[in-house]
Short mmCIF file of C-alpha atoms in Angstrom, two decimals:
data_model
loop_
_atom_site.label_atom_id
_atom_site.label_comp_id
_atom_site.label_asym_id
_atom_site.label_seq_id
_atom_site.Cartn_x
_atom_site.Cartn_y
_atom_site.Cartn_z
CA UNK A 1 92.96 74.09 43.83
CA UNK A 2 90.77 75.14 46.59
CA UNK A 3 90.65 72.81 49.65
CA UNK A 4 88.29 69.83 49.87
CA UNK A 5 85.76 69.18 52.77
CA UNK A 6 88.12 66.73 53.91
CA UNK A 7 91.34 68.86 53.73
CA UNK A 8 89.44 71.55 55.56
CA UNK A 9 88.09 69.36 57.79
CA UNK A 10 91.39 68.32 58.97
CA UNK A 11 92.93 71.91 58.84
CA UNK A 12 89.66 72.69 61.82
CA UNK A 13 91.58 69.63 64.13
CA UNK A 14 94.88 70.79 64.00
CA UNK A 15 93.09 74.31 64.94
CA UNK A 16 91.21 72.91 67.76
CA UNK A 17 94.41 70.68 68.70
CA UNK A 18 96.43 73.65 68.86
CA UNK A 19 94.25 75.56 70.69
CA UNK A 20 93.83 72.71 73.24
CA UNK A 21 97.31 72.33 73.47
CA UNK A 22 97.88 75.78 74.14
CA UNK A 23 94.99 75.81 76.75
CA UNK A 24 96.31 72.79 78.73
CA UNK A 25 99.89 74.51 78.88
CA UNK A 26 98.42 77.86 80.37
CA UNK A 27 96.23 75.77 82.69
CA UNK A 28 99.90 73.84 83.73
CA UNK A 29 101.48 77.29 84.48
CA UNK A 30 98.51 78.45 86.82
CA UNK A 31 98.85 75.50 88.72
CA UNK A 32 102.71 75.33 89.23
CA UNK A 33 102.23 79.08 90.30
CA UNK A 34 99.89 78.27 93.13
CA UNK A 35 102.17 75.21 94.28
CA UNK A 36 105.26 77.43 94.06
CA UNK A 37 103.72 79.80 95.84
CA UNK A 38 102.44 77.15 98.43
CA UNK A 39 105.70 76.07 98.93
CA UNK A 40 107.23 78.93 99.78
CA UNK A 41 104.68 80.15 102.59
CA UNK A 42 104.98 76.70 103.90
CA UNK A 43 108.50 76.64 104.17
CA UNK A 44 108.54 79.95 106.51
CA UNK A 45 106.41 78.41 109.07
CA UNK A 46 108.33 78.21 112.07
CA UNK A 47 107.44 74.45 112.23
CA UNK A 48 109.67 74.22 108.76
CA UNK A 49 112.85 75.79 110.48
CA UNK A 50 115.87 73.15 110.55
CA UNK A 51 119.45 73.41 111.79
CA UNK A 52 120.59 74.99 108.92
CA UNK A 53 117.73 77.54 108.92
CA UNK A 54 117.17 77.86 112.35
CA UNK A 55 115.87 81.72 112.30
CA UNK A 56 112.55 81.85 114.19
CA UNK A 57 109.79 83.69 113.49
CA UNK A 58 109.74 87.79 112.54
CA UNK A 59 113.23 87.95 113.16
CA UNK A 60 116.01 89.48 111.23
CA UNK A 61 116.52 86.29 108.65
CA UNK A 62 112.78 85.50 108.67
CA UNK A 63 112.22 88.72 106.94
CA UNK A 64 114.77 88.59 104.37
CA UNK A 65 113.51 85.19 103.61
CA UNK A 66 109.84 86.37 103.41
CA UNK A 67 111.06 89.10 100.57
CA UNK A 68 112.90 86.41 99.05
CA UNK A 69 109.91 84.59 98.51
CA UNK A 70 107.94 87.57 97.82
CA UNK A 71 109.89 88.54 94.76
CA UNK A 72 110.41 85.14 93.35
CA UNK A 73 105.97 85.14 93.14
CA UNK A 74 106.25 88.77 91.84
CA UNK A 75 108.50 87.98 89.19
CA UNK A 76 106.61 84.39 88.31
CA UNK A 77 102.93 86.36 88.75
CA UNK A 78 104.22 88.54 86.15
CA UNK A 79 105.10 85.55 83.99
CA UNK A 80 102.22 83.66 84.46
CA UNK A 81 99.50 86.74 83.64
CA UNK A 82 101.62 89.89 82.23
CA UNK A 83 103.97 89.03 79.87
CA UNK A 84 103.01 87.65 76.49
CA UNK A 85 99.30 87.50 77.47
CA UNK A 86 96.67 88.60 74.86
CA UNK A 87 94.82 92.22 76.32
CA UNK A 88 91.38 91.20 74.97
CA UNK A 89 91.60 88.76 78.21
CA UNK A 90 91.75 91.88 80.48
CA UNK A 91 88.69 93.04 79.21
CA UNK A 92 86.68 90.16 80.35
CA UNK A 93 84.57 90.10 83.57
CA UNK A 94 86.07 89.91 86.30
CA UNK A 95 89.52 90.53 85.50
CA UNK A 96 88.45 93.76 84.16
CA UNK A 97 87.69 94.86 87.83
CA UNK A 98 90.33 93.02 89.73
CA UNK A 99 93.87 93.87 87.23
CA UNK A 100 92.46 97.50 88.37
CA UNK A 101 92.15 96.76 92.30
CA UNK A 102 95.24 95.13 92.17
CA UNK A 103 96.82 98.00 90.56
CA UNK A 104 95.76 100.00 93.08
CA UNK A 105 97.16 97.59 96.31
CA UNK A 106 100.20 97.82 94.59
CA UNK A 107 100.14 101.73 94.96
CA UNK A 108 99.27 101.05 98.72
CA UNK A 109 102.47 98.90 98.68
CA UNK A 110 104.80 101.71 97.72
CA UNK A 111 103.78 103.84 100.49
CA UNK A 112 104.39 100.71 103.17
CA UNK A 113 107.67 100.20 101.63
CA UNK A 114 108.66 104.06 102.03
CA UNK A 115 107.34 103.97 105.49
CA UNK A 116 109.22 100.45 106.49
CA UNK A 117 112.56 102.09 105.08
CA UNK A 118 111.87 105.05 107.65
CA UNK A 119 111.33 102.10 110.27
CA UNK A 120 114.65 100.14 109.20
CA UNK A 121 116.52 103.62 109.27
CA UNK A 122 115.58 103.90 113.33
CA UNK A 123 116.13 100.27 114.02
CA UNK A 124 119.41 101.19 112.98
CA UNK A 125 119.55 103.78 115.12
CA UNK A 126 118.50 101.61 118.28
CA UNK A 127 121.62 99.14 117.02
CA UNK A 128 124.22 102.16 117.58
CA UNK A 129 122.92 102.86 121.08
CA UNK A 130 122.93 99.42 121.74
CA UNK A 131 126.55 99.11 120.55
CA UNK A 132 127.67 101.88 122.65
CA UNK A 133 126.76 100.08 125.52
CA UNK A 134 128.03 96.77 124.71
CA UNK A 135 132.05 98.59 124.15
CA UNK A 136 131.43 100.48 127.51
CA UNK A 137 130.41 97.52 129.47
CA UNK A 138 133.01 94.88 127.91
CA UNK A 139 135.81 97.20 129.10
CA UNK A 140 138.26 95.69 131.79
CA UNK A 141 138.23 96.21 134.71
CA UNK A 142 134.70 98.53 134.33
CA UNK A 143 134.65 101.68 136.18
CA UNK A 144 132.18 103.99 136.79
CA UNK A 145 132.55 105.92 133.30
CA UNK A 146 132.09 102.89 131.70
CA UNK A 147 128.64 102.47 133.63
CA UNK A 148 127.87 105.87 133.16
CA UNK A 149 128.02 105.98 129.43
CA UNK A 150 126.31 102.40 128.99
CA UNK A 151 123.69 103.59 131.35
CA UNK A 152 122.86 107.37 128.91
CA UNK A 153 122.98 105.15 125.76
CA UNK A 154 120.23 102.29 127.39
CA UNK A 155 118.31 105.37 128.84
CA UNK A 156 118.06 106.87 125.17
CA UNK A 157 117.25 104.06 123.25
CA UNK A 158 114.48 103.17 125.72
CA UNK A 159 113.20 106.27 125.88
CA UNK A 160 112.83 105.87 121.59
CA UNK A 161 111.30 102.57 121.93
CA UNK A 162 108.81 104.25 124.44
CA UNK A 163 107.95 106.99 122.54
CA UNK A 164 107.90 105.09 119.42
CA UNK A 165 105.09 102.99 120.71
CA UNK A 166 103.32 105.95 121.60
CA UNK A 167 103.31 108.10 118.81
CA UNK A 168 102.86 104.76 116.78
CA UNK A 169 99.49 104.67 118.68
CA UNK A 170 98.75 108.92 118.72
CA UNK A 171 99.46 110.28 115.46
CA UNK A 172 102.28 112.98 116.33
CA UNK A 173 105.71 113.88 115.16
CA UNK A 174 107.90 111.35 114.34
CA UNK A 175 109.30 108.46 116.67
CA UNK A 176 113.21 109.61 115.96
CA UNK A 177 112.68 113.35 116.55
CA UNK A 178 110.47 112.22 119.62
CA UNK A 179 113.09 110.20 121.24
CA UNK A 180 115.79 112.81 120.14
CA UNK A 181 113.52 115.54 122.11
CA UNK A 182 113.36 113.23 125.10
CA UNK A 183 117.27 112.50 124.93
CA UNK A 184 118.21 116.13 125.26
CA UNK A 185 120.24 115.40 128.44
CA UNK A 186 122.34 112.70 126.52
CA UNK A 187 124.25 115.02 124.28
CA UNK A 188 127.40 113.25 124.93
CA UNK A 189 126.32 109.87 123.11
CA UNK A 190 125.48 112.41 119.86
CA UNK A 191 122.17 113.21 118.85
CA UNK A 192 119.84 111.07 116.93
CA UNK A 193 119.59 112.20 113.19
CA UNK A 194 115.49 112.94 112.65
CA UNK A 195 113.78 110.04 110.61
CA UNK A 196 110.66 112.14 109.94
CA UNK A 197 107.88 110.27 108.30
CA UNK A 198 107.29 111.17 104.78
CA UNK A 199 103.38 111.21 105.60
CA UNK A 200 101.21 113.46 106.85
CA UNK A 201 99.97 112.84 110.64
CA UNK A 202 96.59 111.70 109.24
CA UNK A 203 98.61 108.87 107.44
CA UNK A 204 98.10 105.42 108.95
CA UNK A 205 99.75 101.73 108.28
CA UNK A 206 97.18 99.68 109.54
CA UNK A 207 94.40 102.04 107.51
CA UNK A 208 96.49 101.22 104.45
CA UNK A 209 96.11 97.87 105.37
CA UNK A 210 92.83 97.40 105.42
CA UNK A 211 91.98 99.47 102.24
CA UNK A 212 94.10 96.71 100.89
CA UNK A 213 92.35 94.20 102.23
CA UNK A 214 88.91 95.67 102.29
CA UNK A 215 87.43 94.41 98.93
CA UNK A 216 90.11 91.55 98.71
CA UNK A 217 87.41 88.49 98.14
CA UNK A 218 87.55 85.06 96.95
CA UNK A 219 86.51 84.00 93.79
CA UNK A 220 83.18 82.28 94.13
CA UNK A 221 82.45 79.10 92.63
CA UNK A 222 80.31 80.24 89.53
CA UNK A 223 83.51 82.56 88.22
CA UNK A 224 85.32 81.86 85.67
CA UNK A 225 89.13 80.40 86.70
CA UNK A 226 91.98 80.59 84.66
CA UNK A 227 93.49 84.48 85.39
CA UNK A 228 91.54 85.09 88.04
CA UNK A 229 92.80 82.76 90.54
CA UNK A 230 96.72 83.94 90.35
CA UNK A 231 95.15 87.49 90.44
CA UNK A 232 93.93 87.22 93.54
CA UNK A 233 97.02 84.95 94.92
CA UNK A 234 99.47 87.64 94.23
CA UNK A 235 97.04 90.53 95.98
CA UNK A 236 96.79 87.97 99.04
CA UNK A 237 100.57 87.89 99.09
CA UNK A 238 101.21 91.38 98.49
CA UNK A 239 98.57 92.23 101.24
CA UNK A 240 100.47 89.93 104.06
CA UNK A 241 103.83 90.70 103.04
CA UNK A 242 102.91 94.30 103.84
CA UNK A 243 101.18 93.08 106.56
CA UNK A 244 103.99 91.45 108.27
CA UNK A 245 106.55 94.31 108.35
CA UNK A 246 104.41 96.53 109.46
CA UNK A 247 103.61 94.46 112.19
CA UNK A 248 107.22 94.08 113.11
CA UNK A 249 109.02 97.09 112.17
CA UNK A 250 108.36 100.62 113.02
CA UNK A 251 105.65 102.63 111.71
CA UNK A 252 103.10 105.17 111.43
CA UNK A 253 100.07 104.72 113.40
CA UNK A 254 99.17 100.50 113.81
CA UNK A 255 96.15 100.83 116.18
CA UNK A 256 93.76 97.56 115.05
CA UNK A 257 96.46 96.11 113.34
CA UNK A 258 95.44 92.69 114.56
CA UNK A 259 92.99 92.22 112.40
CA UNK A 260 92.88 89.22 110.19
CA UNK A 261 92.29 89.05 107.05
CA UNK A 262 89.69 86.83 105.26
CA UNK A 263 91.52 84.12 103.75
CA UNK A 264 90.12 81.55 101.35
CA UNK A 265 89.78 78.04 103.24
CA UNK A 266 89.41 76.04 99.90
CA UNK A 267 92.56 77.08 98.26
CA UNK A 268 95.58 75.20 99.32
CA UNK A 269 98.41 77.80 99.18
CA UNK A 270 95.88 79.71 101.82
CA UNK A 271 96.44 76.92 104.53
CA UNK A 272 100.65 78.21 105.12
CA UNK A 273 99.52 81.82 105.15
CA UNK A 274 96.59 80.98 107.41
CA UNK A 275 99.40 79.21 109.99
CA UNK A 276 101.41 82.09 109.75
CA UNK A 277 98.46 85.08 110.33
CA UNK A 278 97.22 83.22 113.40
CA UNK A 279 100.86 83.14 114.91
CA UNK A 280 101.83 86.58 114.31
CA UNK A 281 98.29 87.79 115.11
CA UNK A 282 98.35 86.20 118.99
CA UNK A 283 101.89 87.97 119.08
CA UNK A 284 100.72 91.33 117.94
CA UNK A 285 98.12 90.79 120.81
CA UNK A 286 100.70 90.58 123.37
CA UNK A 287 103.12 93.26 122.24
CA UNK A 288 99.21 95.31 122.52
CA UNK A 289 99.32 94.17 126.19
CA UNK A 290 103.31 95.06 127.00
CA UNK A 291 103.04 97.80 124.63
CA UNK A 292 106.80 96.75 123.08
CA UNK A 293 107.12 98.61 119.75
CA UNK A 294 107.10 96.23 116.76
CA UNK A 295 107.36 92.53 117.25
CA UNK A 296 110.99 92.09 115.51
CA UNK A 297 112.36 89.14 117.16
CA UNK A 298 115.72 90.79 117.93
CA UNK A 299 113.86 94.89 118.81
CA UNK A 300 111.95 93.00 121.67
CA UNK A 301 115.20 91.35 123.11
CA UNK A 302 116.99 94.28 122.72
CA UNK A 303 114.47 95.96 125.09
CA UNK A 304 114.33 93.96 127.69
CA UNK A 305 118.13 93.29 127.87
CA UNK A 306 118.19 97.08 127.65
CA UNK A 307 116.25 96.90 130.80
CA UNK A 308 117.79 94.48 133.06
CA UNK A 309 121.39 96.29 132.18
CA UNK A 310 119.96 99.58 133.05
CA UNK A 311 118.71 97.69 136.27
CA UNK A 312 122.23 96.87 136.75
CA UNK A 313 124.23 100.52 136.19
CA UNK A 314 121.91 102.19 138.75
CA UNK A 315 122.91 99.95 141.47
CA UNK A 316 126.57 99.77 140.40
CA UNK A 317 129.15 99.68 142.85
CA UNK A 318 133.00 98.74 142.02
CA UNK A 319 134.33 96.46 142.22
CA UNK A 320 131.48 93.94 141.19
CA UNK A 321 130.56 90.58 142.77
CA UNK A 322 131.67 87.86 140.89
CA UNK A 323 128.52 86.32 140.30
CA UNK A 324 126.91 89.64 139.37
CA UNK A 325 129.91 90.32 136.54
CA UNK A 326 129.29 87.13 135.42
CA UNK A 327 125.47 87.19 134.69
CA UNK A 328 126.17 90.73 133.27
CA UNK A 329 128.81 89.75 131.40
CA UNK A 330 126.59 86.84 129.90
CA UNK A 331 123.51 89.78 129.07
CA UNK A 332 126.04 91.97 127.57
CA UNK A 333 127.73 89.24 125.09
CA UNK A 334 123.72 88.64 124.07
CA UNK A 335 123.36 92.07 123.25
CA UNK A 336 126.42 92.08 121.49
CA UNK A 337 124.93 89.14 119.09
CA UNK A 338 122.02 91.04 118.57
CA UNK A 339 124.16 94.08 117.04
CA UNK A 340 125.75 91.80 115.02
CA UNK A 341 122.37 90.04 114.17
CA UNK A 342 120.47 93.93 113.31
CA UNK A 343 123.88 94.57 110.67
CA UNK A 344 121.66 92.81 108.81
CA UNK A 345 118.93 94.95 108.57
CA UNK A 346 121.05 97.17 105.69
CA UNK A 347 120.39 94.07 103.00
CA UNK A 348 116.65 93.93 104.19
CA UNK A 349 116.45 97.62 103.73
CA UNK A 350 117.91 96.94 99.85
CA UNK A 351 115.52 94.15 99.52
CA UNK A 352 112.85 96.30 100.89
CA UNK A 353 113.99 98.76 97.65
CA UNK A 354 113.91 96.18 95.46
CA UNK A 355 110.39 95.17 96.35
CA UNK A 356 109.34 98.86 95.57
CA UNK A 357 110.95 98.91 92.50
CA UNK A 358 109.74 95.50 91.07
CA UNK A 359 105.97 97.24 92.43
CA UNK A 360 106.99 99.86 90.09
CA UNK A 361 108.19 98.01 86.99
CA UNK A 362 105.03 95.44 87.06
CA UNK A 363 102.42 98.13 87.93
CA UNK A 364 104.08 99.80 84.74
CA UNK A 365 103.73 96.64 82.52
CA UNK A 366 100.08 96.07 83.45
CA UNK A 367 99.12 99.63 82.74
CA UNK A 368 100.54 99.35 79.28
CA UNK A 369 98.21 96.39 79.02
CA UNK A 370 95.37 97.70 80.12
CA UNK A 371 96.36 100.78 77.83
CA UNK A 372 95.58 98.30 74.97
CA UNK A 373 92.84 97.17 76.04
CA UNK A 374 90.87 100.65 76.22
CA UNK A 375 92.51 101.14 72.74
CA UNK A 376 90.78 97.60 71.36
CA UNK A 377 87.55 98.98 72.81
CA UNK A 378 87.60 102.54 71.95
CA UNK A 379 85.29 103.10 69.01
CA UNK A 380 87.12 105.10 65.72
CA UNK A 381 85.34 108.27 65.31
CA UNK A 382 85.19 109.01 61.74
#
């Protein structure tokens, strides 16, 4: 018996209820996803830091908590507007220009993240020098070998943060084989295995950087919401992950990487990243002025410990003056928690990977998408 105007009157409710329902739980996850994400910018500000997570700003721990956070928003940003969502809603203005500008930040990503793992490799390198000089200078009593070989091993990783800077600034060959070419005369301490950038000498970080950033702008108050909003989160976040190691960690060519970037005022998650950008910004200005290479917490105090021990093994004489020994002996145990403290660079490197390869995966997911889509919207020729 067909359906009266009553029955399918009621039928259209439940519809519209379901609908609603539906609606209301979408609109739930979009705003847990900002406040997530919120929360996790806020609680890297240094002003957050706490006994038990006492790790200041662009150091060693920062960083690994930074891709922490970045792949928990990946991995919920795919949730949220990936997985399980209807294509048609790709097809709709604007998402059907920004899933494609996003797409193509994330292929901007991949080359930061190859370049960063070139960085990490030579950061690595500046830890090995560094612990060469620690073991000569802890030896009892020191002699003048001991100085000797501290002294070539300080000299040569110097030298590499020097000419890192440089070539960092004049596109040229790469910082490793640079400081392996100035090293030369330090053949005893081994030579320094050539981390050659996978880039051509046109390539630039900071250019890639901006491209990124270029046409990154905030919705407008007569768009639509919904999809669009966590579309542009996740490109923010990409864009000042990226940001931040480049800033701190070696690579090719970051002239006018102080920019800022345009952030969006009226959306709360933008306040912690906001905090954050204007801190490392004024230090990127005065690593500009020193012209220290990267502003990794634990690089810059391995520099200028480097320094004041090189100070010290050209005006060695034996024995040593107490007071002398002891301030050395104080620099030298500092240095020695900074090796210990850069170990830790070989699980950023891996999270580094990871970050490439979750890039990888999502970039995948959204193409097959968007490979719907132009299916749905690709008239059948008869």
């Amino acid at each position: 018996m067909p359906p009266t105007d009553n029955q399918g009157s009621f039928l259209n409710r439940i519809s519209i209820r379901r609908n609603q329902v539906v609606y209301e739980h979408e609109v739930e996850d979009l705003e847990q996803f900002q406040k997530h994400v919120t929360d996790r910018l806020s609680e890297l500000s240094p002003e957050a830091a706490t006994v038990d997570q006492p790790e200041t700003l662009l150091s060693i721990a920062w960083f690994r908590r930074l891709l922490d956070a970045f792949l928990c928003c990946e991995a919920e940003f795919k949730a949220v507007v990936i997985m399980g969502r209807d294509a048609t809603n790709f097809a709709k203005s604007p998402l059907d220009r920004l899933i494609p500008e996003h797409l193509d930040r994330t292929v901007k990503a991949l080359d930061i993240c190859n370049a960063i793992t070139h960085g990490i490799d030579l950061l690595l390198h500046w830890q090995k020098l560094a612990q060469i000089a620690v073991d000569s200078l802890q030896q009892r009593p020191i002699g003048e070998g001991h100085v000797k070989r501290a002294r070539k091993a300080l000299n040569t990783l110097l030298s590499s943060i020097t000419i890192d800077d440089k070539e960092n600034h004049h596109h040229g060959k790469s910082a490793a084989a640079a400081a392996a070419a100035a090293a030369k005369d330090h053949a005893t301490i081994g030579n320094l295995r050539s981390l050659s950038y996978c880039f051509a000498r046109s390539w630039s970080a900071a250019k890639q950087i901006q491209a990124m950033s270029s046409n990154l702008v905030a919705p407008r108050g007569g768009e639509p919401t919904g999809l669009v909003i966590p579309v542009y989160l996740m490109s923010f976040v990409l864009v000042f992950v990226m940001w931040a190691m480049v800033a701190a960690i070696p690579c090719q060519e970051r002239t006018g990487l102080g920019a800022h970037m345009q952030l969006p005022k009226q959306f709360s998650w933008a306040h912690p990243m906001i905090g954050l950008q204007e801190k490392i910004g004024e230090l990127w200005k005065k690593k500009e002025k020193k012209g220290r290479s990267g502003l990794l917490e634990e690089t810059q105090r391995l520099e200028k410990l480097g320094k004041n021990l090189v100070e010290f093994a050209d005006g060695f004489t034996f024995p040593v003056e107490a007071e002398k020994a002891e301030e050395v002996a104080a620099q030298v145990a500092e240095m020695a928690e900074i090796c210990r403290r850069m170990e830790e660079l070989v699980p950023v490197q891996l999270q580094v990977r990871e970050v490439f390869h979750r890039i990888v995966r999502s970039r995948a997911e959204a193409l097959d998408v968007l490979d719907q889509v132009t299916k749905m919207t690709t008239q059948i020729q008869y």
